[in-house]
PDB file of C-alpha atoms in Angstrom:
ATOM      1  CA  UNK A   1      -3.188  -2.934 -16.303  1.00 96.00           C
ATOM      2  CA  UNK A   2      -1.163   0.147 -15.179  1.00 98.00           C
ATOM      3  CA  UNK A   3       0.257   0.386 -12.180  1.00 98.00           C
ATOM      4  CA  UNK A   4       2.329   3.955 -11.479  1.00 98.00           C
ATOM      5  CA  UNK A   5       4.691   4.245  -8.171  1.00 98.00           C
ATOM      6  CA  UNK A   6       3.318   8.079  -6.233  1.00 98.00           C
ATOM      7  CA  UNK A   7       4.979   7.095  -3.229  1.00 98.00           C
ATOM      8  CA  UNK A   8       6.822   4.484  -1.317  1.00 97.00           C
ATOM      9  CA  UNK A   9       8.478   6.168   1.149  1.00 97.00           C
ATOM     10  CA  UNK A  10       8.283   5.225   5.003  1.00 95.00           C
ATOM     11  CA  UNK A  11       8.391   9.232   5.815  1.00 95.00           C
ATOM     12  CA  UNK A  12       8.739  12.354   4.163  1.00 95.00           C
ATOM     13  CA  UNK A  13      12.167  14.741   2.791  1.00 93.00           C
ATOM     14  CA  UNK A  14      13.416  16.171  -0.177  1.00 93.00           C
ATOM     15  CA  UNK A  15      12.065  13.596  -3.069  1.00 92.00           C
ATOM     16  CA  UNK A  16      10.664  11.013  -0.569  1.00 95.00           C
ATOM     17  CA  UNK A  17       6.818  10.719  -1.107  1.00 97.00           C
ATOM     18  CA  UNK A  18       4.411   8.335   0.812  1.00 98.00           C
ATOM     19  CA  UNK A  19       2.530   5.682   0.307  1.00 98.00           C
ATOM     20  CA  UNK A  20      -0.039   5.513  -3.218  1.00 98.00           C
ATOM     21  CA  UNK A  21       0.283   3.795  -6.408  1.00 98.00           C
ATOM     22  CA  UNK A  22      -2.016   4.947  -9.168  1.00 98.00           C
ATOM     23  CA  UNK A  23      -3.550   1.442 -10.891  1.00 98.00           C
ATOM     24  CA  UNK A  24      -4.907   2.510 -13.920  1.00 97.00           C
ATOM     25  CA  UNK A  25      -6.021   6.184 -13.857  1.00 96.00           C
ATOM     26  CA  UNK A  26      -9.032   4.799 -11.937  1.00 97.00           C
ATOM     27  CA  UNK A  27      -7.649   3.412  -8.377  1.00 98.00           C
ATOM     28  CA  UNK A  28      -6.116   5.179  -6.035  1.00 98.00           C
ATOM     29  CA  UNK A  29      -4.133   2.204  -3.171  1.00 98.00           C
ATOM     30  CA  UNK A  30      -3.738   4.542  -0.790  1.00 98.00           C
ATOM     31  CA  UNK A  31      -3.206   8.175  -0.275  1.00 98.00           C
ATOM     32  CA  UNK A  32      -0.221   9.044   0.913  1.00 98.00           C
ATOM     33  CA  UNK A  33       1.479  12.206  -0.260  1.00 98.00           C
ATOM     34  CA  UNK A  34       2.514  10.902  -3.526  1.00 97.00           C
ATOM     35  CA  UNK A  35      -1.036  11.946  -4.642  1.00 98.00           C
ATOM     36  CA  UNK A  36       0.275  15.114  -4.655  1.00 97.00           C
ATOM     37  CA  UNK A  37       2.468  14.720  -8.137  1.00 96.00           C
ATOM     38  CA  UNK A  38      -0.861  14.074 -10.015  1.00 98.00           C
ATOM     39  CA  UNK A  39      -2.450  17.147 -11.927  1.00 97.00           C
ATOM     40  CA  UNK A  40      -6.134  17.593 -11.268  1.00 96.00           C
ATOM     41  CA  UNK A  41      -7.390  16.032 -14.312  1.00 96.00           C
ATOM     42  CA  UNK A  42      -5.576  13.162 -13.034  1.00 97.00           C
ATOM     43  CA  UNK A  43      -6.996  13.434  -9.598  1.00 97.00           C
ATOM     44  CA  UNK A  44     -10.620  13.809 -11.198  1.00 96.00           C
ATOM     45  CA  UNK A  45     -10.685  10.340 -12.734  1.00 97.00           C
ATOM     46  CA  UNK A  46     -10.080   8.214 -10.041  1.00 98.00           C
ATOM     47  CA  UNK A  47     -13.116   6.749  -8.275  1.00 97.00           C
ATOM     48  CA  UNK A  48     -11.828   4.377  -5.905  1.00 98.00           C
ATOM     49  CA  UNK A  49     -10.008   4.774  -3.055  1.00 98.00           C
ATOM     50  CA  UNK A  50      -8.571   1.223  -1.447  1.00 98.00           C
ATOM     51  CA  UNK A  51      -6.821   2.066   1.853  1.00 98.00           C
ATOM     52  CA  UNK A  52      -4.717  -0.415   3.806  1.00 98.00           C
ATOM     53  CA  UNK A  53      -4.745   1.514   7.313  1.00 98.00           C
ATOM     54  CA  UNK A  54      -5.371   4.565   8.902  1.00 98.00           C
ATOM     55  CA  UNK A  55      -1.773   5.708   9.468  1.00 98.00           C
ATOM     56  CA  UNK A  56      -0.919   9.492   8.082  1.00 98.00           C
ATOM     57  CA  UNK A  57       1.821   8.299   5.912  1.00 98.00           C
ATOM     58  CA  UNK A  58      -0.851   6.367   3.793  1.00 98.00           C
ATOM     59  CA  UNK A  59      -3.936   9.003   4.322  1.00 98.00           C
ATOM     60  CA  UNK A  60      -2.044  12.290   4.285  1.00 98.00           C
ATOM     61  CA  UNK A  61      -3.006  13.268   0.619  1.00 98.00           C
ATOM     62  CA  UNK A  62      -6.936  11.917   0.783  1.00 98.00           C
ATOM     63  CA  UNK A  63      -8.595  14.982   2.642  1.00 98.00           C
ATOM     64  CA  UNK A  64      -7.018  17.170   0.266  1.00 97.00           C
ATOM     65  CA  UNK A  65      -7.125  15.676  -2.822  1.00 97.00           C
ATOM     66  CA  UNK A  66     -10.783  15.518  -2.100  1.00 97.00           C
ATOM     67  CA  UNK A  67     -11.572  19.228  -1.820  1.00 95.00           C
ATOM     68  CA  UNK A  68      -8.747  19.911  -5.042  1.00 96.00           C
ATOM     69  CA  UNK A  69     -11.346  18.108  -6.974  1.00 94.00           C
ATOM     70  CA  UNK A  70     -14.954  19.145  -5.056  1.00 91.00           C
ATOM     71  CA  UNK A  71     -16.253  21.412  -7.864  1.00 88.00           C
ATOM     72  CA  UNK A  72     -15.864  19.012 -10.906  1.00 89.00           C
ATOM     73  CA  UNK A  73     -17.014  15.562  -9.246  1.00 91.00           C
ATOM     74  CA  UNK A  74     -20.748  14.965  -9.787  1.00 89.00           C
ATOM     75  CA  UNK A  75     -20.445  11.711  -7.797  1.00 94.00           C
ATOM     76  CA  UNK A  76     -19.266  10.469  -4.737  1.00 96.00           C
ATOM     77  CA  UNK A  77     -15.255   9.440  -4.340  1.00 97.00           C
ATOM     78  CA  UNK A  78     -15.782   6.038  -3.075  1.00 98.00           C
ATOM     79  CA  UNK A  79     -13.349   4.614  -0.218  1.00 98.00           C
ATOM     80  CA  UNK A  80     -12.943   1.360   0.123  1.00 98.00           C
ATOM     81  CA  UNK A  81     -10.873  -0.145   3.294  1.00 98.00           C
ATOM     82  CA  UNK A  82     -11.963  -2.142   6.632  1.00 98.00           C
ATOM     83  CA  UNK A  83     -14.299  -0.407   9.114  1.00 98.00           C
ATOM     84  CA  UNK A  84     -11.539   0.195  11.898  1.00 98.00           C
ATOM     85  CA  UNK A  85     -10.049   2.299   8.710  1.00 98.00           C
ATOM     86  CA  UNK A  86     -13.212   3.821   8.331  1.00 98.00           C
ATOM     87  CA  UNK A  87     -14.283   4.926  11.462  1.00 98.00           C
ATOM     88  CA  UNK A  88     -11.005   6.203  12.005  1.00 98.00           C
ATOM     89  CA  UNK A  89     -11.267   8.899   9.318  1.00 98.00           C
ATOM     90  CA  UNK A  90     -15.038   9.388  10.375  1.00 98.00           C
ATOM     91  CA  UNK A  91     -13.562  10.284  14.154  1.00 98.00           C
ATOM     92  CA  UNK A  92     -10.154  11.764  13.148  1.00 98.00           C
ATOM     93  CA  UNK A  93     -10.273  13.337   9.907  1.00 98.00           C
ATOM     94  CA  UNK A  94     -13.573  14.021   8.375  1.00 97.00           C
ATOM     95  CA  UNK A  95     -15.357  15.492  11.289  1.00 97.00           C
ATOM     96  CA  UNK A  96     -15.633  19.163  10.398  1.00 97.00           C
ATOM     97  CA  UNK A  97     -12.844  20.062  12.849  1.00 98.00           C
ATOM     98  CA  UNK A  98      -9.511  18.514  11.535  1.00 97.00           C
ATOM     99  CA  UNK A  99     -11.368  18.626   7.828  1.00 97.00           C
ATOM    100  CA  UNK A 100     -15.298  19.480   6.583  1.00 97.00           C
ATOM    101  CA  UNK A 101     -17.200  16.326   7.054  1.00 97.00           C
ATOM    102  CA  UNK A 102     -17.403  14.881   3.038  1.00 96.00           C
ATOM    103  CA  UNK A 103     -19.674  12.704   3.361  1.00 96.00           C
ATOM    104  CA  UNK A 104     -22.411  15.549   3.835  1.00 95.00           C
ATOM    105  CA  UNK A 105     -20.980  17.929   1.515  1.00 95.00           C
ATOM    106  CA  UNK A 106     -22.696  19.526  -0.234  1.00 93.00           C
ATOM    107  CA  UNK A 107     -25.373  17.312   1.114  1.00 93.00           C
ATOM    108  CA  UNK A 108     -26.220  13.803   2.647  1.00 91.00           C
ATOM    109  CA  UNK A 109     -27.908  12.965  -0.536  1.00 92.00           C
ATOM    110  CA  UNK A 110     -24.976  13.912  -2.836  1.00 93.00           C
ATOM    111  CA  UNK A 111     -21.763  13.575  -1.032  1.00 96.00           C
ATOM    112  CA  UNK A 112     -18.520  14.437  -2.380  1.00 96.00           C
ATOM    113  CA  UNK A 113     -17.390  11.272  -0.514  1.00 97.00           C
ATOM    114  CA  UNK A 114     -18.707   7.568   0.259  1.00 97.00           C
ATOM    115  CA  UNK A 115     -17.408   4.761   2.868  1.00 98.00           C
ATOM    116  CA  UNK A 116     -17.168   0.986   1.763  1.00 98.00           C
ATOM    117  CA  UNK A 117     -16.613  -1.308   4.417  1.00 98.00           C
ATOM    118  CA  UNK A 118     -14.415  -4.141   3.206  1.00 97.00           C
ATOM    119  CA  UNK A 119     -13.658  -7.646   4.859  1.00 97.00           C
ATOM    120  CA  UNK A 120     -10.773  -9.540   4.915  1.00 96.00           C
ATOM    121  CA  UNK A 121     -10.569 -11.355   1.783  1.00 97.00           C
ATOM    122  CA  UNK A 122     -13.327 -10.065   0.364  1.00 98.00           C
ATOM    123  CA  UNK A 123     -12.484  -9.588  -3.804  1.00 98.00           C
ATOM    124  CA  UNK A 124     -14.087  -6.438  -5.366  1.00 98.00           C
ATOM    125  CA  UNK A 125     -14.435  -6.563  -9.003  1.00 97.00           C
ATOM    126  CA  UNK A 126     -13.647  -2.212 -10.388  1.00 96.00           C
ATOM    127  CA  UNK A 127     -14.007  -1.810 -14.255  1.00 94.00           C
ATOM    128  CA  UNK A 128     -12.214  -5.114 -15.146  1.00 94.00           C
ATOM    129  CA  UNK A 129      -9.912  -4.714 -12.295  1.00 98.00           C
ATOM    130  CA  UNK A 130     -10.053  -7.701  -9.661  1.00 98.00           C
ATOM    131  CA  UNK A 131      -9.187  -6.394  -5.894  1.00 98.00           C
ATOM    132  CA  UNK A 132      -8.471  -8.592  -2.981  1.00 98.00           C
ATOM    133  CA  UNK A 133      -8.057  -7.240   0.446  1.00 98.00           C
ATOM    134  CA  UNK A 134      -5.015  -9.819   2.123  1.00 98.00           C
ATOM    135  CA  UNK A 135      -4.416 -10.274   5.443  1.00 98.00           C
ATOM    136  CA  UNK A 136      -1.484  -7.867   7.177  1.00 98.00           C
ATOM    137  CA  UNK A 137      -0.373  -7.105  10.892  1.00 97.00           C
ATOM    138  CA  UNK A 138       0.125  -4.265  11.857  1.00 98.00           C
ATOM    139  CA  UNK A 139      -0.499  -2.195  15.101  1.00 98.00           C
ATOM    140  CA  UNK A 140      -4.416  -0.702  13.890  1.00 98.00           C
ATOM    141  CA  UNK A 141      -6.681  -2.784  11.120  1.00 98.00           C
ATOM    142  CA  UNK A 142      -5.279  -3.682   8.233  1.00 98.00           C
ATOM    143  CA  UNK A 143      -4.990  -4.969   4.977  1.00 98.00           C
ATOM    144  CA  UNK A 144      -2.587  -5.621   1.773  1.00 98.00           C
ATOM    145  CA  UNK A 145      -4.118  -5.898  -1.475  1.00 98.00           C
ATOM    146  CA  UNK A 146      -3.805  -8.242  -4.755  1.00 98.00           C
ATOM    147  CA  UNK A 147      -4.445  -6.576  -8.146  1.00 98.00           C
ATOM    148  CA  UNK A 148      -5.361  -8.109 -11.617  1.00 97.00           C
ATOM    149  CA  UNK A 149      -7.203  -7.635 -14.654  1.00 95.00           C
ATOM    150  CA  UNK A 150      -7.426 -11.194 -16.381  1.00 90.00           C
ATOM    151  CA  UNK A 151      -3.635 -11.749 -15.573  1.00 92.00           C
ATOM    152  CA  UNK A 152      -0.813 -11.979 -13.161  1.00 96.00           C
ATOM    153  CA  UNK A 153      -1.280 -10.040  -9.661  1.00 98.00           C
ATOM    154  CA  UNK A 154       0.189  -7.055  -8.184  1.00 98.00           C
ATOM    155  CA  UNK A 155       0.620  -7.757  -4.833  1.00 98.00           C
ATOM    156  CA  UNK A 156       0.910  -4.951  -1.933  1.00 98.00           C
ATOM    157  CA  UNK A 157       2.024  -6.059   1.732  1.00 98.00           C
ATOM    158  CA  UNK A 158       0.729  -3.064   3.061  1.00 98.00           C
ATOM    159  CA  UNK A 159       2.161  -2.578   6.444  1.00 98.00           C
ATOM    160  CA  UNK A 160       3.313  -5.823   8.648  1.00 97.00           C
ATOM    161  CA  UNK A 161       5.315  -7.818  10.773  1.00 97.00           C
ATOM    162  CA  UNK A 162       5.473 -11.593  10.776  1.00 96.00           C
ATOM    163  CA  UNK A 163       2.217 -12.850   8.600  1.00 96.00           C
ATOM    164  CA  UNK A 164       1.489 -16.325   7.584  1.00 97.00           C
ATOM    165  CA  UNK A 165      -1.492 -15.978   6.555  1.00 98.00           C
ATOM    166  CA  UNK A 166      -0.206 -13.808   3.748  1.00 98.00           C
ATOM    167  CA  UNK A 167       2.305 -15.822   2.532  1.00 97.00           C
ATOM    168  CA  UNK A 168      -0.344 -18.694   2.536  1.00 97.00           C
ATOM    169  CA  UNK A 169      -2.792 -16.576   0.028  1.00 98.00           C
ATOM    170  CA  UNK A 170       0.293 -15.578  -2.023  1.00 97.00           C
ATOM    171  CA  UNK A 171       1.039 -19.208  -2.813  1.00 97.00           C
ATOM    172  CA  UNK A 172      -2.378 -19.313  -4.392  1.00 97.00           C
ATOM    173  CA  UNK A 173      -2.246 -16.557  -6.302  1.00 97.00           C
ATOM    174  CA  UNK A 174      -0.288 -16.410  -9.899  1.00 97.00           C
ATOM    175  CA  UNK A 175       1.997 -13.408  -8.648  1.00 97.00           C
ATOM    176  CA  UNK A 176       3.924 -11.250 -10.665  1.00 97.00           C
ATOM    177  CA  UNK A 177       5.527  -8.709  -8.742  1.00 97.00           C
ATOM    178  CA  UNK A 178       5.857  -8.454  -4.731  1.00 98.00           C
ATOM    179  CA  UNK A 179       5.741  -5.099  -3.204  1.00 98.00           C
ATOM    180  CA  UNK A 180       6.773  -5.585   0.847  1.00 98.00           C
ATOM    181  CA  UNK A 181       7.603  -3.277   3.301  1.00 98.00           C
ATOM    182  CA  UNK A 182      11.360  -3.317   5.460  1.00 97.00           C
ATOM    183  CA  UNK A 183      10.180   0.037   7.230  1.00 97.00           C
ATOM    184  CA  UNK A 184      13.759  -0.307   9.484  1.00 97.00           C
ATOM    185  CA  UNK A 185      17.137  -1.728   9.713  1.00 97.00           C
ATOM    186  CA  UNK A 186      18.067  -4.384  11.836  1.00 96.00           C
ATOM    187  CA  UNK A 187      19.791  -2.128  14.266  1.00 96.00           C
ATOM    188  CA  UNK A 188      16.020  -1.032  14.436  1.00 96.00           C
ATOM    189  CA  UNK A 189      14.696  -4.319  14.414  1.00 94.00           C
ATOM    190  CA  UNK A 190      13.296  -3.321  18.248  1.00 96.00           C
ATOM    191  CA  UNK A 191      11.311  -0.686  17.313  1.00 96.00           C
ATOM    192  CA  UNK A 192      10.262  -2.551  14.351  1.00 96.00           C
ATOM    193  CA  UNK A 193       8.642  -5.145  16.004  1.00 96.00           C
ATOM    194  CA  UNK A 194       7.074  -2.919  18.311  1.00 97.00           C
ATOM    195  CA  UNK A 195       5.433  -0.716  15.639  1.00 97.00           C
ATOM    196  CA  UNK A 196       5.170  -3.991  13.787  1.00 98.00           C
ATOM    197  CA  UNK A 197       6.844  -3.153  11.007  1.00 98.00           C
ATOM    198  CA  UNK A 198       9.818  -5.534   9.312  1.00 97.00           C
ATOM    199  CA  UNK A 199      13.350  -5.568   8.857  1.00 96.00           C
ATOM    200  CA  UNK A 200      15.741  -6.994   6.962  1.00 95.00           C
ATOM    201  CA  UNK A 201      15.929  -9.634   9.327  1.00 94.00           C
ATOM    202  CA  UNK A 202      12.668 -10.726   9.614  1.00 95.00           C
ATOM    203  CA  UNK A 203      12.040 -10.135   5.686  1.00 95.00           C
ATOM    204  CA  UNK A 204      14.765 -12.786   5.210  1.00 91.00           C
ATOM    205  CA  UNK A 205      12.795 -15.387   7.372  1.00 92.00           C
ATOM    206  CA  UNK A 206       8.938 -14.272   6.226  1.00 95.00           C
ATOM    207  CA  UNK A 207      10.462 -15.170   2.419  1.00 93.00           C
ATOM    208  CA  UNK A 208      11.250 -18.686   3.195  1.00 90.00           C
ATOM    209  CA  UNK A 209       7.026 -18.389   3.176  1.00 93.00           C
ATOM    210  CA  UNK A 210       7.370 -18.348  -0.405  1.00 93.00           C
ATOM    211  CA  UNK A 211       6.426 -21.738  -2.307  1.00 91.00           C
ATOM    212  CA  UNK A 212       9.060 -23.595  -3.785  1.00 86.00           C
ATOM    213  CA  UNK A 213       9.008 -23.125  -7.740  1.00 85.00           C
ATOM    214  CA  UNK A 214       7.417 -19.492  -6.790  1.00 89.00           C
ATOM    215  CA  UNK A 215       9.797 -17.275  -8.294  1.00 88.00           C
ATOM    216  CA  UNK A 216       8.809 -12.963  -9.166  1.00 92.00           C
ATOM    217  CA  UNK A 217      10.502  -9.813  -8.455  1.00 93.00           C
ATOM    218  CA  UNK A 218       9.860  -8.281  -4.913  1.00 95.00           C
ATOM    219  CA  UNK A 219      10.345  -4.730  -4.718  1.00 96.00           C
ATOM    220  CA  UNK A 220      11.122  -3.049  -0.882  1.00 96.00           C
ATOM    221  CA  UNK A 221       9.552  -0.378   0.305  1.00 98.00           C
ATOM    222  CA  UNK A 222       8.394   1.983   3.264  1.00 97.00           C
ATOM    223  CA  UNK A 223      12.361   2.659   3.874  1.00 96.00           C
ATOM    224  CA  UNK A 224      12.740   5.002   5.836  1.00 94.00           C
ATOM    225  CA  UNK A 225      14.712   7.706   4.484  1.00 94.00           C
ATOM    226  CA  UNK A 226      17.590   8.122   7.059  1.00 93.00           C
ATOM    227  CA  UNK A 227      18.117   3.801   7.176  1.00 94.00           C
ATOM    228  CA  UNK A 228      17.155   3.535   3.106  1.00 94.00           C
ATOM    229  CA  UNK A 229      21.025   2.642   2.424  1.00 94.00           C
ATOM    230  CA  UNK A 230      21.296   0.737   5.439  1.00 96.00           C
ATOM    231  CA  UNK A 231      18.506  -1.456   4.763  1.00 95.00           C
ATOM    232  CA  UNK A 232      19.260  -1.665   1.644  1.00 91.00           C
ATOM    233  CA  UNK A 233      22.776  -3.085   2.340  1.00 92.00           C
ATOM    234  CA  UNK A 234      21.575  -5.209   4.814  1.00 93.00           C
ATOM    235  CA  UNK A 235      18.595  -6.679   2.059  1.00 91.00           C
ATOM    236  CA  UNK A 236      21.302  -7.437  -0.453  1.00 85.00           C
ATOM    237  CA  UNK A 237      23.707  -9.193   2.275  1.00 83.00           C
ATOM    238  CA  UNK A 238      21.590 -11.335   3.555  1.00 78.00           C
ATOM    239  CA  UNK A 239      19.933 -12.213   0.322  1.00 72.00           C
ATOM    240  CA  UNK A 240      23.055 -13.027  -1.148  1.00 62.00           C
ATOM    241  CA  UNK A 241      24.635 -14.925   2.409  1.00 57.00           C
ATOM    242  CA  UNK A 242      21.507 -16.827   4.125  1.00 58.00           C
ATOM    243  CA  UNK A 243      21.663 -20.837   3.212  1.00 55.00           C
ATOM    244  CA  UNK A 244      17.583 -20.538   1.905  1.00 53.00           C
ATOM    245  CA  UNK A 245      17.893 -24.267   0.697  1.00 57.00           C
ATOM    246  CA  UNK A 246      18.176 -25.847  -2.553  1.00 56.00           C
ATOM    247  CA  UNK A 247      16.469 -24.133  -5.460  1.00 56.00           C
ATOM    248  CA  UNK A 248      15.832 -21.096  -3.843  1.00 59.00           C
ATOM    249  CA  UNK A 249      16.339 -17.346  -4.805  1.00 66.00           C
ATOM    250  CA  UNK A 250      15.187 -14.128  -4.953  1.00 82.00           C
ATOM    251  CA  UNK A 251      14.701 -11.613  -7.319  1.00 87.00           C
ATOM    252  CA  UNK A 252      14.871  -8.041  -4.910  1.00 91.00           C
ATOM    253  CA  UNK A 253      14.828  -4.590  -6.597  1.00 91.00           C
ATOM    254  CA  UNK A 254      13.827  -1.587  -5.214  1.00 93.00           C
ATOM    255  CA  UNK A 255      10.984   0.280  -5.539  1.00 96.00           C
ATOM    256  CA  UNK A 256      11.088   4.111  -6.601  1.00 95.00           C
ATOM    257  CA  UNK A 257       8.512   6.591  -6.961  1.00 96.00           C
ATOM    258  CA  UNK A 258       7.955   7.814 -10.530  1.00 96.00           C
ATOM    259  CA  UNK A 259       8.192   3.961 -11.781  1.00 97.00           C
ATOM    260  CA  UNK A 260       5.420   2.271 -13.983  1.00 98.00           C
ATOM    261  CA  UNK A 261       4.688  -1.111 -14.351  1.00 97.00           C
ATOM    262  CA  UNK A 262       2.343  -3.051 -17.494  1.00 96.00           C
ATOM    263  CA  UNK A 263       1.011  -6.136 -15.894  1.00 93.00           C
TER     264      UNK A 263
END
């Protein structure tokens, strides 16, 4: 399995893209405007769609990437996310006013796109690909996602604040590589936990929910662009400074667009 880094920025500038990652050339996790560095042929072969929220920074790209590739799809693009995620694009974005209504184009019959509600937890099996929606929280619906194909997962926080019940699925799973969101700095960490978002901070404590013995790379992301040294300054302090206990350590890169990963 193939996963390819579109985006993983927490807002857009010169060389800062989104949220998406590219898993395979067949699943799209989310849309954000990284999409827009894939050609079309590359845009025409993926099917699924698996959105954690509703937020533009993680949507931006889907609307259009749609109607790049109307005229060569002969079935629908199917998007996959919880139904708060849904009906959000039904009311916001797909509704013939911000964008034409794709799920009656060219007609209700033979849509250029279809909805999939998912549930928490659920585990969607996508052309050998295994899928898990994981639990996040965040200020609308949302999930993170585990991805594997007969091996180790890639694991996505999505967007979130403080989440044990994450941390208590990860432990499960046979994880090998943790991408998590620090969306601010800790001179942030206010508006962070308003918008429910993390900093380094509360990263440093939501780790210590990692299993003893548990031991992968986690890769940061969702920095946003002004803070990005910032937080990453105050990642590697604390990282290297906070007493975590005996036999415990972390392995924290960071995450780039334009990076590939074989799992």
């Amino acid at each position: 399995m193939k996963v390819r880094v579109l985006g993983c920025s927490g807002a857009i500038a010169k060389d800062c893209r989104t949220t998406s990652f590219l898993i395979d050339d067949d699943v799209l996790i989310d849309a954000g405007t990284g999409v827009g560095d894939l050609t079309l042929a590359e845009m025409y072969r993926i099917d699924h769609v698996f959105l954690t929220h509703s937020h533009l920074d993680h949507i931006a790209a889907l609307p259009l990437m749609v109607d790049a590739v109307a005229s060569r799809r002969s079935t629908p693009l199917q998007i996959h996310a919880l139904a708060g995620t849904i009906e959000a694009l039904k009311t916001h974005v797909f509704n013939d006013v911000i964008w034409p209504d794709f799920t009656r184009i060219p007609s209700q019959q033979a849509p250029l796109v279809s909805f999939h509600e998912l549930a928490m937890g659920q585990i969607l099996s996508i052309n050998d690909k295994q899928i898990e929606a994981l639990p996040a929280a965040h200020t609308v619906p949302a999930v993170g996602y585990a991805v594997s194909a007969g091996g180790r997962a890639w694991v996505f926080s999505g967007d979130t604040e403080r989440n044990p019940p994450f941390w208590q699925r990860l432990n499960q799973l046979d994880v090998a590589m943790l991408i998590i969101e620090t969306a601010f700095s800790n001179r942030e960490k206010a508006v962070a936990l308003r918008s429910l978002h993390l900093s380094p901070e509360v990263l440093a404590d939501e780790l210590r929910g990692i299993a003893k013995g548990k031991c992968y790379p986690i890769y940061i992301t969702h920095t946003k662009p002004a803070e990005t040294e910032l937080i990453m300054s105050e990642v590697t302090r604390f990282d290297q400074t906070r007493p975590f206990g005996p036999g415990v350590s972390h392995d924290i890169r960071w995450l780039a667009a334009g990076q590939e990963f074989e799992l």
